Amino acid sequence: MEQTQLDEYYMRLALEEAMKAARIDEVPIGAVLVYEGEVIAKAHNRREHDQHTFSHAECVVIREGNAHVGSWRLEECTLYVTLEPCPMCAGALLQAGCQGWYSVHGTQRPVLRVLSTIFLMMNGLIIGVK
């Protein structure tokens, strides 16, 4: 299978997760974490259900991914997510060293773009990014 087809497959899985979130009245965001061509974690937003601040789809797959690879580093992993990560999740992805992610628009968001977004937010140049 070509990389484009794989990307579409992984994004469809993330969209399925987003639909699960919608069915339980959560913000419909889904995420899939891929390591060496294998889906190692998939999740959807569960903040209301769990009553936990960190139950964003991205944070859940990071936690599951850490358990799967046996390390807090996810440098060889790629995240597929239905919406560009919020600042909290972007920071978590930076800390995990995730090699990159794809949003529903199908464009990879390199780490440097996240760094610049966080920098701009910290300096009051971007407010309320979601």
PDB file of N, CA, C and O in Angstrom, residues 36-64:
ATOM      1  N   GLU A  36       6.018   2.114  13.504  1.00  0.00           N
ATOM      2  CA  GLU A  36       6.532   1.113  12.569  1.00  0.00           C
ATOM      3  C   GLU A  36       5.414   0.499  11.730  1.00  0.00           C
ATOM      4  O   GLU A  36       5.344  -0.712  11.546  1.00  0.00           O
ATOM      5  N   GLY A  37       4.512   1.351  11.257  1.00  0.00           N
ATOM      6  CA  GLY A  37       3.437   0.904  10.388  1.00  0.00           C
ATOM      7  C   GLY A  37       2.276   0.218  11.089  1.00  0.00           C
ATOM      8  O   GLY A  37       1.356  -0.264  10.434  1.00  0.00           O
ATOM      9  N   GLU A  38       2.290   0.169  12.409  1.00  0.00           N
ATOM     10  CA  GLU A  38       1.241  -0.495  13.183  1.00  0.00           C
ATOM     11  C   GLU A  38       0.513   0.519  14.062  1.00  0.00           C
ATOM     12  O   GLU A  38       1.145   1.372  14.692  1.00  0.00           O
ATOM     13  N   VAL A  39      -0.799   0.427  14.101  1.00  0.00           N
ATOM     14  CA  VAL A  39      -1.578   1.261  15.010  1.00  0.00           C
ATOM     15  C   VAL A  39      -1.360   0.720  16.422  1.00  0.00           C
ATOM     16  O   VAL A  39      -1.696  -0.423  16.717  1.00  0.00           O
ATOM     17  N   ILE A  40      -0.755   1.564  17.269  1.00  0.00           N
ATOM     18  CA  ILE A  40      -0.503   1.119  18.645  1.00  0.00           C
ATOM     19  C   ILE A  40      -1.468   1.743  19.641  1.00  0.00           C
ATOM     20  O   ILE A  40      -1.553   1.286  20.782  1.00  0.00           O
ATOM     21  N   ALA A  41      -2.197   2.773  19.211  1.00  0.00           N
ATOM     22  CA  ALA A  41      -3.177   3.382  20.100  1.00  0.00           C
ATOM     23  C   ALA A  41      -4.180   4.175  19.271  1.00  0.00           C
ATOM     24  O   ALA A  41      -3.824   4.763  18.251  1.00  0.00           O
ATOM     25  N   LYS A  42      -5.418   4.162  19.712  1.00  0.00           N
ATOM     26  CA  LYS A  42      -6.430   5.020  19.117  1.00  0.00           C
ATOM     27  C   LYS A  42      -7.393   5.418  20.221  1.00  0.00           C
ATOM     28  O   LYS A  42      -7.649   4.646  21.150  1.00  0.00           O
ATOM     29  N   ALA A  43      -7.887   6.662  20.122  1.00  0.00           N
ATOM     30  CA  ALA A  43      -8.740   7.173  21.188  1.00  0.00           C
ATOM     31  C   ALA A  43      -9.566   8.348  20.683  1.00  0.00           C
ATOM     32  O   ALA A  43      -9.317   8.880  19.600  1.00  0.00           O
ATOM     33  N   HIS A  44     -10.516   8.735  21.497  1.00  0.00           N
ATOM     34  CA  HIS A  44     -11.344   9.901  21.224  1.00  0.00           C
ATOM     35  C   HIS A  44     -11.433  10.723  22.504  1.00  0.00           C
ATOM     36  O   HIS A  44     -11.088  10.245  23.583  1.00  0.00           O
ATOM     37  N   ASN A  45     -11.885  11.959  22.361  1.00  0.00           N
ATOM     38  CA  ASN A  45     -12.044  12.818  23.536  1.00  0.00           C
ATOM     39  C   ASN A  45     -12.972  12.158  24.541  1.00  0.00           C
ATOM     40  O   ASN A  45     -14.000  11.589  24.165  1.00  0.00           O
ATOM     41  N   ARG A  46     -12.591  12.269  25.847  1.00  0.00           N
ATOM     42  CA  ARG A  46     -13.373  11.663  26.924  1.00  0.00           C
ATOM     43  C   ARG A  46     -13.406  12.559  28.164  1.00  0.00           C
ATOM     44  O   ARG A  46     -13.605  12.073  29.267  1.00  0.00           O
ATOM     45  N   ARG A  47     -13.172  13.849  27.997  1.00  0.00           N
ATOM     46  CA  ARG A  47     -13.079  14.730  29.162  1.00  0.00           C
ATOM     47  C   ARG A  47     -14.341  14.719  30.014  1.00  0.00           C
ATOM     48  O   ARG A  47     -14.260  14.625  31.237  1.00  0.00           O
ATOM     49  N   GLU A  48     -15.502  14.855  29.386  1.00  0.00           N
ATOM     50  CA  GLU A  48     -16.749  14.858  30.161  1.00  0.00           C
ATOM     51  C   GLU A  48     -17.002  13.490  30.782  1.00  0.00           C
ATOM     52  O   GLU A  48     -17.381  13.387  31.946  1.00  0.00           O
ATOM     53  N   HIS A  49     -16.793  12.457  29.997  1.00  0.00           N
ATOM     54  CA  HIS A  49     -17.017  11.096  30.481  1.00  0.00           C
ATOM     55  C   HIS A  49     -16.101  10.755  31.660  1.00  0.00           C
ATOM     56  O   HIS A  49     -16.547  10.223  32.674  1.00  0.00           O
ATOM     57  N   ASP A  50     -14.812  11.079  31.520  1.00  0.00           N
ATOM     58  CA  ASP A  50     -13.828  10.768  32.562  1.00  0.00           C
ATOM     59  C   ASP A  50     -13.768  11.821  33.661  1.00  0.00           C
ATOM     60  O   ASP A  50     -13.212  11.562  34.722  1.00  0.00           O
ATOM     61  N   GLN A  51     -14.276  13.035  33.358  1.00  0.00           N
ATOM     62  CA  GLN A  51     -14.130  14.178  34.252  1.00  0.00           C
ATOM     63  C   GLN A  51     -12.658  14.388  34.596  1.00  0.00           C
ATOM     64  O   GLN A  51     -12.258  14.542  35.750  1.00  0.00           O
ATOM     65  N   HIS A  52     -11.849  14.405  33.520  1.00  0.00           N
ATOM     66  CA  HIS A  52     -10.405  14.549  33.669  1.00  0.00           C
ATOM     67  C   HIS A  52      -9.885  15.505  32.601  1.00  0.00           C
ATOM     68  O   HIS A  52     -10.158  15.332  31.411  1.00  0.00           O
ATOM     69  N   THR A  53      -9.125  16.490  33.028  1.00  0.00           N
ATOM     70  CA  THR A  53      -8.604  17.519  32.135  1.00  0.00           C
ATOM     71  C   THR A  53      -7.793  16.952  30.981  1.00  0.00           C
ATOM     72  O   THR A  53      -7.858  17.451  29.862  1.00  0.00           O
ATOM     73  N   PHE A  54      -7.017  15.909  31.236  1.00  0.00           N
ATOM     74  CA  PHE A  54      -6.100  15.383  30.232  1.00  0.00           C
ATOM     75  C   PHE A  54      -6.707  14.309  29.340  1.00  0.00           C
ATOM     76  O   PHE A  54      -5.985  13.640  28.614  1.00  0.00           O
ATOM     77  N   SER A  55      -8.004  14.141  29.357  1.00  0.00           N
ATOM     78  CA  SER A  55      -8.634  13.109  28.533  1.00  0.00           C
ATOM     79  C   SER A  55      -8.930  13.589  27.115  1.00  0.00           C
ATOM     80  O   SER A  55      -9.942  13.236  26.520  1.00  0.00           O
ATOM     81  N   HIS A  56      -8.014  14.384  26.561  1.00  0.00           N
ATOM     82  CA  HIS A  56      -8.070  14.711  25.136  1.00  0.00           C
ATOM     83  C   HIS A  56      -7.597  13.466  24.383  1.00  0.00           C
ATOM     84  O   HIS A  56      -6.758  12.703  24.879  1.00  0.00           O
ATOM     85  N   ALA A  57      -8.095  13.282  23.181  1.00  0.00           N
ATOM     86  CA  ALA A  57      -7.734  12.108  22.384  1.00  0.00           C
ATOM     87  C   ALA A  57      -6.217  11.968  22.250  1.00  0.00           C
ATOM     88  O   ALA A  57      -5.665  10.872  22.389  1.00  0.00           O
ATOM     89  N   GLU A  58      -5.537  13.086  22.003  1.00  0.00           N
ATOM     90  CA  GLU A  58      -4.081  13.040  21.807  1.00  0.00           C
ATOM     91  C   GLU A  58      -3.360  12.582  23.070  1.00  0.00           C
ATOM     92  O   GLU A  58      -2.429  11.782  23.007  1.00  0.00           O
ATOM     93  N   CYS A  59      -3.779  13.092  24.226  1.00  0.00           N
ATOM     94  CA  CYS A  59      -3.135  12.705  25.485  1.00  0.00           C
ATOM     95  C   CYS A  59      -3.350  11.226  25.792  1.00  0.00           C
ATOM     96  O   CYS A  59      -2.454  10.550  26.302  1.00  0.00           O
ATOM     97  N   VAL A  60      -4.553  10.737  25.469  1.00  0.00           N
ATOM     98  CA  VAL A  60      -4.845   9.319  25.713  1.00  0.00           C
ATOM     99  C   VAL A  60      -3.952   8.435  24.846  1.00  0.00           C
ATOM    100  O   VAL A  60      -3.367   7.466  25.338  1.00  0.00           O
ATOM    101  N   VAL A  61      -3.807   8.774  23.547  1.00  0.00           N
ATOM    102  CA  VAL A  61      -2.956   7.928  22.694  1.00  0.00           C
ATOM    103  C   VAL A  61      -1.482   8.055  23.072  1.00  0.00           C
ATOM    104  O   VAL A  61      -0.734   7.083  22.937  1.00  0.00           O
ATOM    105  N   ILE A  62      -1.066   9.213  23.557  1.00  0.00           N
ATOM    106  CA  ILE A  62       0.316   9.343  24.022  1.00  0.00           C
ATOM    107  C   ILE A  62       0.556   8.392  25.196  1.00  0.00           C
ATOM    108  O   ILE A  62       1.542   7.652  25.226  1.00  0.00           O
ATOM    109  N   ARG A  63      -0.367   8.402  26.155  1.00  0.00           N
ATOM    110  CA  ARG A  63      -0.234   7.534  27.332  1.00  0.00           C
ATOM    111  C   ARG A  63      -0.205   6.057  26.912  1.00  0.00           C
ATOM    112  O   ARG A  63       0.641   5.281  27.364  1.00  0.00           O
ATOM    113  N   GLU A  64      -1.123   5.676  26.020  1.00  0.00           N
ATOM    114  CA  GLU A  64      -1.151   4.286  25.546  1.00  0.00           C
ATOM    115  C   GLU A  64       0.092   3.951  24.728  1.00  0.00           C
ATOM    116  O   GLU A  64       0.627   2.843  24.817  1.00  0.00           O
TER     117      GLU A  64
END
